[in-house]
Amino acid sequence: MSISLTSVTRPSLQTFMVEGFEKLGLSAEDAAIFADALIFSELRFHPGHGQGVRRLRRYQERIGQKLVDPAAPWEIVKESPALALVDAHNGIGTVAAAKAMRLAIQKAKVSGIGQVLVRNSTHYGSSAVHACQAMEAGCIGMAITNAGPEMAPWGAREGATGTNPWGIAAPTNLGFPAVMDFALTTAGKGMMLWHAREGKKMPLDWALTPDGEITDDPNAAMNGPLLAIGEYKGYGLAFMTDVMTGVLGGGGFGLTPYSDPKKLDVSHTLTAIDIEWFMPLETFKERMGEFSEMMKSRKTRPGFTEVLIPGEQEARRVERKSQAGVPLDDEVLEDMVALGKELGLKSELEVVGPYEESRL
């Protein structure tokens, strides 16, 4: 069973999201940051990842229950020319991380590199959002975060570390940036739910049942732990991500994040490297183009027609969705329309029509 999608115009979605977040108590600046980030994710990723505009409802619920503070202070606890430690005070993680990367970029322009650790935060959205923020400023950007203990350590059948996603972005001369963005689990619960709704089996390396058994049934594994990319290697990366975020930053780590709904205790590390400290930006972009061509010039294996670089598929997706309208899961669209009425929003989502392409 395929999931029905309907496209809406990008400008109407932008206006709707900004007004919605302002209604929920965010400042105009923070509402714009959050809306931009969620639309960025909606355009780049498969809707099953759950990183897009559907989170407006989730934040309405969390803010209404006083589980996250939309007006939380963003406090610099300690800083040097290249480093900073920030306390987000249980505020909007996406906004806290965006401001932290802004500070990391400022420091990179002075010191060549800037790194900001954020503690006492919440879910920060897609890592690519923050990595690309640095890329747009002529830096290599890196964004990592810890998360709730959904991943089983190698050999265990209970979760103990998070999906702990990484994002790294660098400019190129190809018309789109090179962007790596992925969780350190092979998939998340969002994609498992998507497969369950479509009545499809999932790959055997996605998750375990609560008893620790391998399964291709997403329903059977929904209450079990997720599996790491690359088996023990992915677990090792997830472990060290907790070290570089929560352990080092004085925040939550391992079993702590998400254990208390009133204090998610998530930590992030945002890094910007100023390319022009090393060479002219245009020279770097040319070298990135040469490097990319090395990858794309290799003979393809059976079943493949081309070699892509990281971020190329997402760049094509962004272009396609920006022109034809942003496709939303019909369930999400219906709920957003209802939420707009609940919040008394003046803006409305402008529907383009059914999304009929065979790919997302």
Tab-separated table of C-alpha atoms in Angstrom:
chain	number	residue	atom	x	y	z
A	1	MET	CA	0.000	0.000	0.000
A	2	SER	CA	1.522	3.339	-1.053
A	3	ILE	CA	1.173	6.358	1.220
A	4	SER	CA	-0.744	9.267	-0.309
A	5	LEU	CA	1.087	12.595	-0.577
A	6	THR	CA	-0.099	16.086	-1.521
A	7	SER	CA	2.166	18.954	-2.592
A	8	VAL	CA	1.928	22.469	-1.184
A	9	THR	CA	3.767	25.589	-2.323
A	10	ARG	CA	7.017	26.334	-0.547
A	11	PRO	CA	6.210	30.043	0.145
A	12	SER	CA	2.879	29.194	1.795
A	13	LEU	CA	4.549	26.500	3.899
A	14	GLN	CA	7.231	28.966	4.995
A	15	THR	CA	4.699	31.598	6.054
A	16	PHE	CA	2.516	29.015	7.813
A	17	MET	CA	5.429	27.580	9.815
A	18	VAL	CA	6.803	30.943	10.911
A	19	GLU	CA	3.394	32.183	12.035
A	20	GLY	CA	2.740	28.882	13.799
A	21	PHE	CA	5.939	29.042	15.824
A	22	GLU	CA	5.343	32.673	16.723
A	23	LYS	CA	1.911	31.661	18.023
A	24	LEU	CA	3.632	29.022	20.156
A	25	GLY	CA	5.736	31.677	21.859
A	26	LEU	CA	8.941	31.818	19.824
A	27	SER	CA	10.435	35.177	18.972
A	28	ALA	CA	10.265	36.267	15.341
A	29	GLU	CA	13.982	35.443	14.918
A	30	ASP	CA	13.695	32.007	16.509
A	31	ALA	CA	10.497	31.177	14.623
A	32	ALA	CA	12.248	31.951	11.323
A	33	ILE	CA	15.281	29.836	12.290
A	34	PHE	CA	13.093	26.876	13.249
A	35	ALA	CA	10.804	27.141	10.208
A	36	ASP	CA	13.771	27.380	7.824
A	37	ALA	CA	15.363	24.310	9.411
A	38	LEU	CA	12.245	22.148	9.188
A	39	ILE	CA	11.530	23.116	5.586
A	40	PHE	CA	15.183	22.455	4.740
A	41	SER	CA	14.712	18.930	6.120
A	42	GLU	CA	11.354	18.442	4.409
A	43	LEU	CA	12.931	19.256	1.060
A	44	ARG	CA	16.076	17.160	1.493
A	45	PHE	CA	14.895	13.992	3.156
A	46	HIS	CA	12.420	11.168	2.796
A	47	PRO	CA	9.291	12.067	4.812
A	48	GLY	CA	9.622	8.793	6.716
A	49	HIS	CA	12.641	10.235	8.505
A	50	GLY	CA	10.242	12.477	10.417
A	51	GLN	CA	12.569	15.490	10.457
A	52	GLY	CA	10.318	17.930	8.648
A	53	VAL	CA	7.333	20.180	9.222
A	54	ARG	CA	5.312	17.531	11.057
A	55	ARG	CA	7.233	18.611	14.130
A	56	LEU	CA	5.064	21.730	14.439
A	57	ARG	CA	2.383	19.604	16.129
A	58	ARG	CA	4.951	17.891	18.334
A	59	TYR	CA	6.241	21.230	19.593
A	60	GLN	CA	2.754	22.560	20.157
A	61	GLU	CA	2.228	19.619	22.479
A	62	ARG	CA	5.592	19.903	24.229
A	63	ILE	CA	5.333	23.670	24.706
A	64	GLY	CA	1.739	23.329	25.933
A	65	GLN	CA	2.854	20.742	28.494
A	66	LYS	CA	5.769	22.999	29.525
A	67	LEU	CA	8.272	20.307	28.539
A	68	VAL	CA	10.345	22.749	26.483
A	69	ASP	CA	10.775	26.504	26.930
A	70	PRO	CA	10.272	28.479	23.690
A	71	ALA	CA	11.759	31.577	25.338
A	72	ALA	CA	14.675	29.867	27.100
A	73	PRO	CA	17.857	31.908	27.540
A	74	TRP	CA	20.863	30.955	25.393
A	75	GLU	CA	23.774	31.299	27.801
A	76	ILE	CA	27.482	31.261	27.006
A	77	VAL	CA	28.939	29.585	30.090
A	78	LYS	CA	32.583	29.812	29.057
A	79	GLU	CA	34.502	30.813	25.926
A	80	SER	CA	37.892	31.391	24.362
A	81	PRO	CA	38.810	32.731	20.908
A	82	ALA	CA	38.137	29.281	19.361
A	83	LEU	CA	35.858	27.503	21.854
A	84	ALA	CA	32.612	28.016	23.731
A	85	LEU	CA	30.338	26.120	26.086
A	86	VAL	CA	26.640	27.022	25.880
A	87	ASP	CA	23.682	26.147	28.105
A	88	ALA	CA	20.408	25.967	26.149
A	89	HIS	CA	18.259	25.839	29.315
A	90	ASN	CA	15.892	23.230	27.830
A	91	GLY	CA	15.016	25.475	24.907
A	92	ILE	CA	14.361	24.603	21.265
A	93	GLY	CA	17.347	22.469	20.256
A	94	THR	CA	17.257	23.469	16.595
A	95	VAL	CA	17.431	27.145	17.512
A	96	ALA	CA	20.108	26.601	20.156
A	97	ALA	CA	22.278	24.665	17.691
A	98	ALA	CA	21.812	27.260	14.929
A	99	LYS	CA	22.964	30.036	17.264
A	100	ALA	CA	25.878	27.865	18.408
A	101	MET	CA	26.998	27.313	14.821
A	102	ARG	CA	26.706	31.045	14.187
A	103	LEU	CA	29.124	31.571	17.079
A	104	ALA	CA	31.413	28.773	15.828
A	105	ILE	CA	31.603	30.490	12.420
A	106	GLN	CA	32.494	33.817	14.043
A	107	LYS	CA	35.300	32.122	15.970
A	108	ALA	CA	36.515	30.284	12.869
A	109	LYS	CA	36.905	33.571	11.034
A	110	VAL	CA	39.206	34.728	13.845
A	111	SER	CA	41.046	31.533	14.801
A	112	GLY	CA	40.691	29.328	11.720
A	113	ILE	CA	38.441	26.932	13.611
A	114	GLY	CA	35.530	27.423	15.981
A	115	GLN	CA	33.835	24.806	18.126
A	116	VAL	CA	30.839	25.252	20.392
A	117	LEU	CA	29.403	22.617	22.727
A	118	VAL	CA	25.765	22.944	23.772
A	119	ARG	CA	24.345	21.209	26.833
A	120	ASN	CA	20.895	21.051	28.443
A	121	SER	CA	19.270	21.139	25.009
A	122	THR	CA	16.595	19.215	23.122
A	123	HIS	CA	16.231	17.582	19.695
A	124	TYR	CA	18.181	19.673	17.176
A	125	GLY	CA	16.646	18.396	13.937
A	126	SER	CA	18.776	17.421	10.958
A	127	SER	CA	22.540	17.622	11.309
A	128	ALA	CA	22.792	18.885	7.720
A	129	VAL	CA	20.902	22.055	8.663
A	130	HIS	CA	23.684	23.180	10.958
A	131	ALA	CA	26.580	21.829	8.888
A	132	CYS	CA	25.287	23.691	5.819
A	133	GLN	CA	25.021	26.889	7.850
A	134	ALA	CA	28.819	26.864	8.144
A	135	MET	CA	29.266	25.790	4.525
A	136	GLU	CA	27.317	28.840	3.355
A	137	ALA	CA	29.783	31.004	5.296
A	138	GLY	CA	32.780	29.566	3.438
A	139	CYS	CA	33.609	26.980	6.083
A	140	ILE	CA	33.573	23.231	6.380
A	141	GLY	CA	30.781	22.590	8.856
A	142	MET	CA	30.377	19.651	11.201
A	143	ALA	CA	27.423	19.062	13.491
A	144	ILE	CA	26.968	16.117	15.839
A	145	THR	CA	24.512	15.416	18.633
A	146	ASN	CA	23.629	12.691	21.060
A	147	ALA	CA	20.082	11.412	21.490
A	148	GLY	CA	17.885	8.987	23.422
A	149	PRO	CA	19.240	5.447	24.000
A	150	GLU	CA	17.705	3.702	20.994
A	151	MET	CA	20.856	1.957	19.696
A	152	ALA	CA	21.966	-1.365	21.134
A	153	PRO	CA	25.694	-1.538	21.876
A	154	TRP	CA	27.343	-4.253	19.790
A	155	GLY	CA	26.326	-7.579	21.329
A	156	ALA	CA	23.514	-6.150	23.503
A	157	ARG	CA	19.748	-6.350	23.097
A	158	GLU	CA	18.905	-3.138	24.938
A	159	GLY	CA	19.491	0.423	23.813
A	160	ALA	CA	22.218	2.425	25.528
A	161	THR	CA	23.304	5.148	23.110
A	162	GLY	CA	21.484	7.280	20.572
A	163	THR	CA	21.190	7.414	16.821
A	164	ASN	CA	23.757	10.205	17.351
A	165	PRO	CA	23.687	11.680	13.837
A	166	TRP	CA	26.571	13.388	12.075
A	167	GLY	CA	26.490	16.129	9.470
A	168	ILE	CA	29.490	17.423	7.495
A	169	ALA	CA	29.156	19.960	4.675
A	170	ALA	CA	31.684	21.507	2.285
A	171	PRO	CA	31.247	23.878	-0.672
A	172	THR	CA	32.023	22.773	-4.239
A	173	ASN	CA	32.002	24.249	-7.735
A	174	LEU	CA	29.354	21.743	-8.849
A	175	GLY	CA	26.295	23.875	-8.169
A	176	PHE	CA	25.525	22.060	-4.919
A	177	PRO	CA	27.515	21.351	-1.741
A	178	ALA	CA	28.943	18.037	-0.626
A	179	VAL	CA	26.869	17.064	2.405
A	180	MET	CA	27.070	13.955	4.531
A	181	ASP	CA	24.154	13.570	6.928
A	182	PHE	CA	23.190	10.302	8.547
A	183	ALA	CA	22.356	8.705	11.834
A	184	LEU	CA	24.723	6.083	13.176
A	185	THR	CA	21.906	3.546	13.144
A	186	THR	CA	21.007	1.938	9.826
A	187	ALA	CA	17.511	3.438	10.124
A	188	GLY	CA	15.245	5.087	12.662
A	189	LYS	CA	11.820	4.324	14.071
A	190	GLY	CA	10.303	6.806	11.603
A	191	MET	CA	11.335	4.734	8.593
A	192	MET	CA	10.202	1.583	10.385
A	193	LEU	CA	6.764	3.151	10.855
A	194	TRP	CA	6.740	4.154	7.176
A	195	HIS	CA	7.445	0.562	6.143
A	196	ALA	CA	4.760	-0.712	8.514
A	197	ARG	CA	2.198	1.698	7.028
A	198	GLU	CA	3.115	0.531	3.523
A	199	GLY	CA	2.915	-3.113	4.606
A	200	LYS	CA	6.536	-3.697	3.627
A	201	LYS	CA	9.257	-5.686	5.317
A	202	MET	CA	12.344	-3.862	6.492
A	203	PRO	CA	15.985	-4.894	5.977
A	204	LEU	CA	17.314	-7.316	8.566
A	205	ASP	CA	19.982	-4.913	9.777
A	206	TRP	CA	17.629	-2.180	10.991
A	207	ALA	CA	16.494	-3.297	14.435
A	208	LEU	CA	16.001	-6.169	16.868
A	209	THR	CA	12.930	-7.464	18.631
A	210	PRO	CA	12.826	-6.769	22.407
A	211	ASP	CA	14.181	-10.310	22.859
A	212	GLY	CA	17.214	-9.469	20.749
A	213	GLU	CA	16.197	-11.394	17.651
A	214	ILE	CA	16.857	-10.215	14.092
A	215	THR	CA	13.652	-9.492	12.173
A	216	ASP	CA	12.350	-7.959	8.967
A	217	ASP	CA	8.978	-7.102	10.572
A	218	PRO	CA	8.932	-3.409	11.586
A	219	ASN	CA	6.011	-3.988	13.950
A	220	ALA	CA	7.860	-6.758	15.776
A	221	ALA	CA	10.882	-4.511	16.307
A	222	MET	CA	9.099	-1.273	17.173
A	223	ASN	CA	9.790	-1.713	20.892
A	224	GLY	CA	13.246	-3.158	20.375
A	225	PRO	CA	16.617	-1.437	19.911
A	226	LEU	CA	18.027	-0.072	16.673
A	227	LEU	CA	21.180	-1.503	15.108
A	228	ALA	CA	24.317	0.460	14.271
A	229	ILE	CA	25.703	1.092	10.805
A	230	GLY	CA	28.712	-1.105	10.174
A	231	GLU	CA	27.908	-3.269	13.200
A	232	TYR	CA	30.520	-2.654	15.943
A	233	LYS	CA	32.071	0.252	13.995
A	234	GLY	CA	28.859	2.269	14.078
A	235	TYR	CA	28.444	1.524	17.772
A	236	GLY	CA	31.991	2.786	18.347
A	237	LEU	CA	31.190	6.028	16.515
A	238	ALA	CA	27.990	6.460	18.534
A	239	PHE	CA	29.888	5.870	21.777
A	240	MET	CA	32.500	8.475	20.889
A	241	THR	CA	29.783	10.919	19.790
A	242	ASP	CA	28.424	10.818	23.332
A	243	VAL	CA	31.982	11.480	24.549
A	244	MET	CA	32.367	14.529	22.267
A	245	THR	CA	28.964	15.973	23.181
A	246	GLY	CA	27.407	15.078	26.525
A	247	VAL	CA	30.409	13.725	28.418
A	248	LEU	CA	32.739	16.581	27.422
A	249	GLY	CA	30.063	19.288	27.606
A	250	GLY	CA	28.842	18.376	31.078
A	251	GLY	CA	25.439	17.301	29.774
A	252	GLY	CA	23.545	14.038	29.476
A	253	PHE	CA	24.973	10.950	27.814
A	254	GLY	CA	24.157	7.274	27.299
A	255	LEU	CA	20.958	6.411	29.157
A	256	THR	CA	20.337	10.000	30.346
A	257	PRO	CA	19.044	11.887	27.242
A	258	TYR	CA	15.246	11.670	26.917
A	259	SER	CA	14.930	9.778	30.226
A	260	ASP	CA	13.039	12.734	31.744
A	261	PRO	CA	10.451	14.326	29.407
A	262	LYS	CA	10.787	17.596	31.338
A	263	LYS	CA	14.540	17.768	30.718
A	264	LEU	CA	15.716	15.935	27.606
A	265	ASP	CA	19.356	16.767	28.434
A	266	VAL	CA	20.624	16.492	24.854
A	267	SER	CA	24.077	17.823	23.922
A	268	HIS	CA	25.480	19.018	20.575
A	269	THR	CA	28.890	19.913	19.183
A	270	LEU	CA	29.055	22.431	16.322
A	271	THR	CA	32.334	22.968	14.452
A	272	ALA	CA	33.312	25.387	11.691
A	273	ILE	CA	36.642	25.302	9.863
A	274	ASP	CA	37.490	28.446	7.883
A	275	ILE	CA	38.604	27.284	4.441
A	276	GLU	CA	40.388	30.546	3.656
A	277	TRP	CA	42.802	29.960	6.537
A	278	PHE	CA	44.197	27.189	4.316
A	279	MET	CA	43.630	28.461	0.779
A	280	PRO	CA	41.371	30.753	-1.278
A	281	LEU	CA	37.771	29.574	-1.197
A	282	GLU	CA	37.565	29.295	-4.996
A	283	THR	CA	40.682	27.129	-5.050
A	284	PHE	CA	39.088	24.795	-2.517
A	285	LYS	CA	35.897	24.587	-4.577
A	286	GLU	CA	37.917	23.719	-7.687
A	287	ARG	CA	39.764	21.004	-5.784
A	288	MET	CA	36.418	19.650	-4.547
A	289	GLY	CA	35.247	19.527	-8.154
A	290	GLU	CA	38.361	17.583	-9.161
A	291	PHE	CA	37.902	15.186	-6.255
A	292	SER	CA	34.240	14.655	-7.105
A	293	GLU	CA	35.083	13.933	-10.738
A	294	MET	CA	37.508	11.232	-9.580
A	295	MET	CA	34.587	9.509	-7.857
A	296	LYS	CA	32.154	9.954	-10.727
A	297	SER	CA	34.621	8.757	-13.381
A	298	ARG	CA	34.777	5.207	-11.999
A	299	LYS	CA	33.075	2.393	-13.909
A	300	THR	CA	29.735	1.479	-12.381
A	301	ARG	CA	28.825	-1.940	-11.065
A	302	PRO	CA	25.804	-3.920	-12.323
A	303	GLY	CA	22.515	-2.233	-11.426
A	304	PHE	CA	24.007	1.272	-11.153
A	305	THR	CA	23.988	3.987	-13.812
A	306	GLU	CA	26.133	6.636	-12.103
A	307	VAL	CA	28.245	7.449	-9.077
A	308	LEU	CA	26.976	10.228	-6.801
A	309	ILE	CA	28.863	12.248	-4.218
A	310	PRO	CA	27.407	12.833	-0.743
A	311	GLY	CA	24.555	15.324	-0.921
A	312	GLU	CA	23.991	15.056	-4.678
A	313	GLN	CA	20.808	12.992	-4.431
A	314	GLU	CA	19.420	15.392	-1.822
A	315	ALA	CA	20.295	18.398	-3.980
A	316	ARG	CA	18.264	16.909	-6.824
A	317	ARG	CA	15.403	16.275	-4.442
A	318	VAL	CA	15.461	19.886	-3.229
A	319	GLU	CA	15.369	21.219	-6.791
A	320	ARG	CA	12.513	18.918	-7.768
A	321	LYS	CA	10.417	19.690	-4.697
A	322	SER	CA	11.071	23.423	-4.845
A	323	GLN	CA	9.740	23.576	-8.410
A	324	ALA	CA	6.805	21.158	-8.160
A	325	GLY	CA	5.725	21.829	-4.577
A	326	VAL	CA	6.675	20.272	-1.268
A	327	PRO	CA	5.023	16.840	-0.879
A	328	LEU	CA	3.490	16.175	2.525
A	329	ASP	CA	2.046	12.958	3.863
A	330	ASP	CA	-1.737	13.458	3.668
A	331	GLU	CA	-2.073	12.598	7.361
A	332	VAL	CA	0.467	15.294	8.203
A	333	LEU	CA	-1.170	17.845	5.897
A	334	GLU	CA	-4.590	17.208	7.404
A	335	ASP	CA	-3.203	17.594	10.907
A	336	MET	CA	-1.364	20.808	10.019
A	337	VAL	CA	-4.527	22.342	8.576
A	338	ALA	CA	-6.341	21.420	11.790
A	339	LEU	CA	-3.513	22.842	13.883
A	340	GLY	CA	-3.626	26.086	11.932
A	341	LYS	CA	-7.276	26.463	12.869
A	342	GLU	CA	-6.564	25.598	16.510
A	343	LEU	CA	-3.875	28.263	16.677
A	344	GLY	CA	-5.968	30.808	14.762
A	345	LEU	CA	-3.356	31.287	12.046
A	346	LYS	CA	-4.135	33.820	9.328
A	347	SER	CA	-1.953	32.045	6.740
A	348	GLU	CA	-3.087	28.942	4.888
A	349	LEU	CA	-1.261	26.176	3.071
A	350	GLU	CA	-1.626	26.494	-0.703
A	351	VAL	CA	-2.210	23.064	-2.230
A	352	VAL	CA	-0.662	22.301	-5.623
A	353	GLY	CA	-2.167	18.843	-6.008
A	354	PRO	CA	-1.431	15.136	-5.481
A	355	TYR	CA	2.207	14.107	-5.556
A	356	GLU	CA	2.333	11.542	-8.334
A	357	GLU	CA	6.046	10.938	-8.876
A	358	SER	CA	7.326	7.440	-8.225
A	359	ARG	CA	10.227	8.589	-6.024
A	360	LEU	CA	10.768	10.799	-3.021
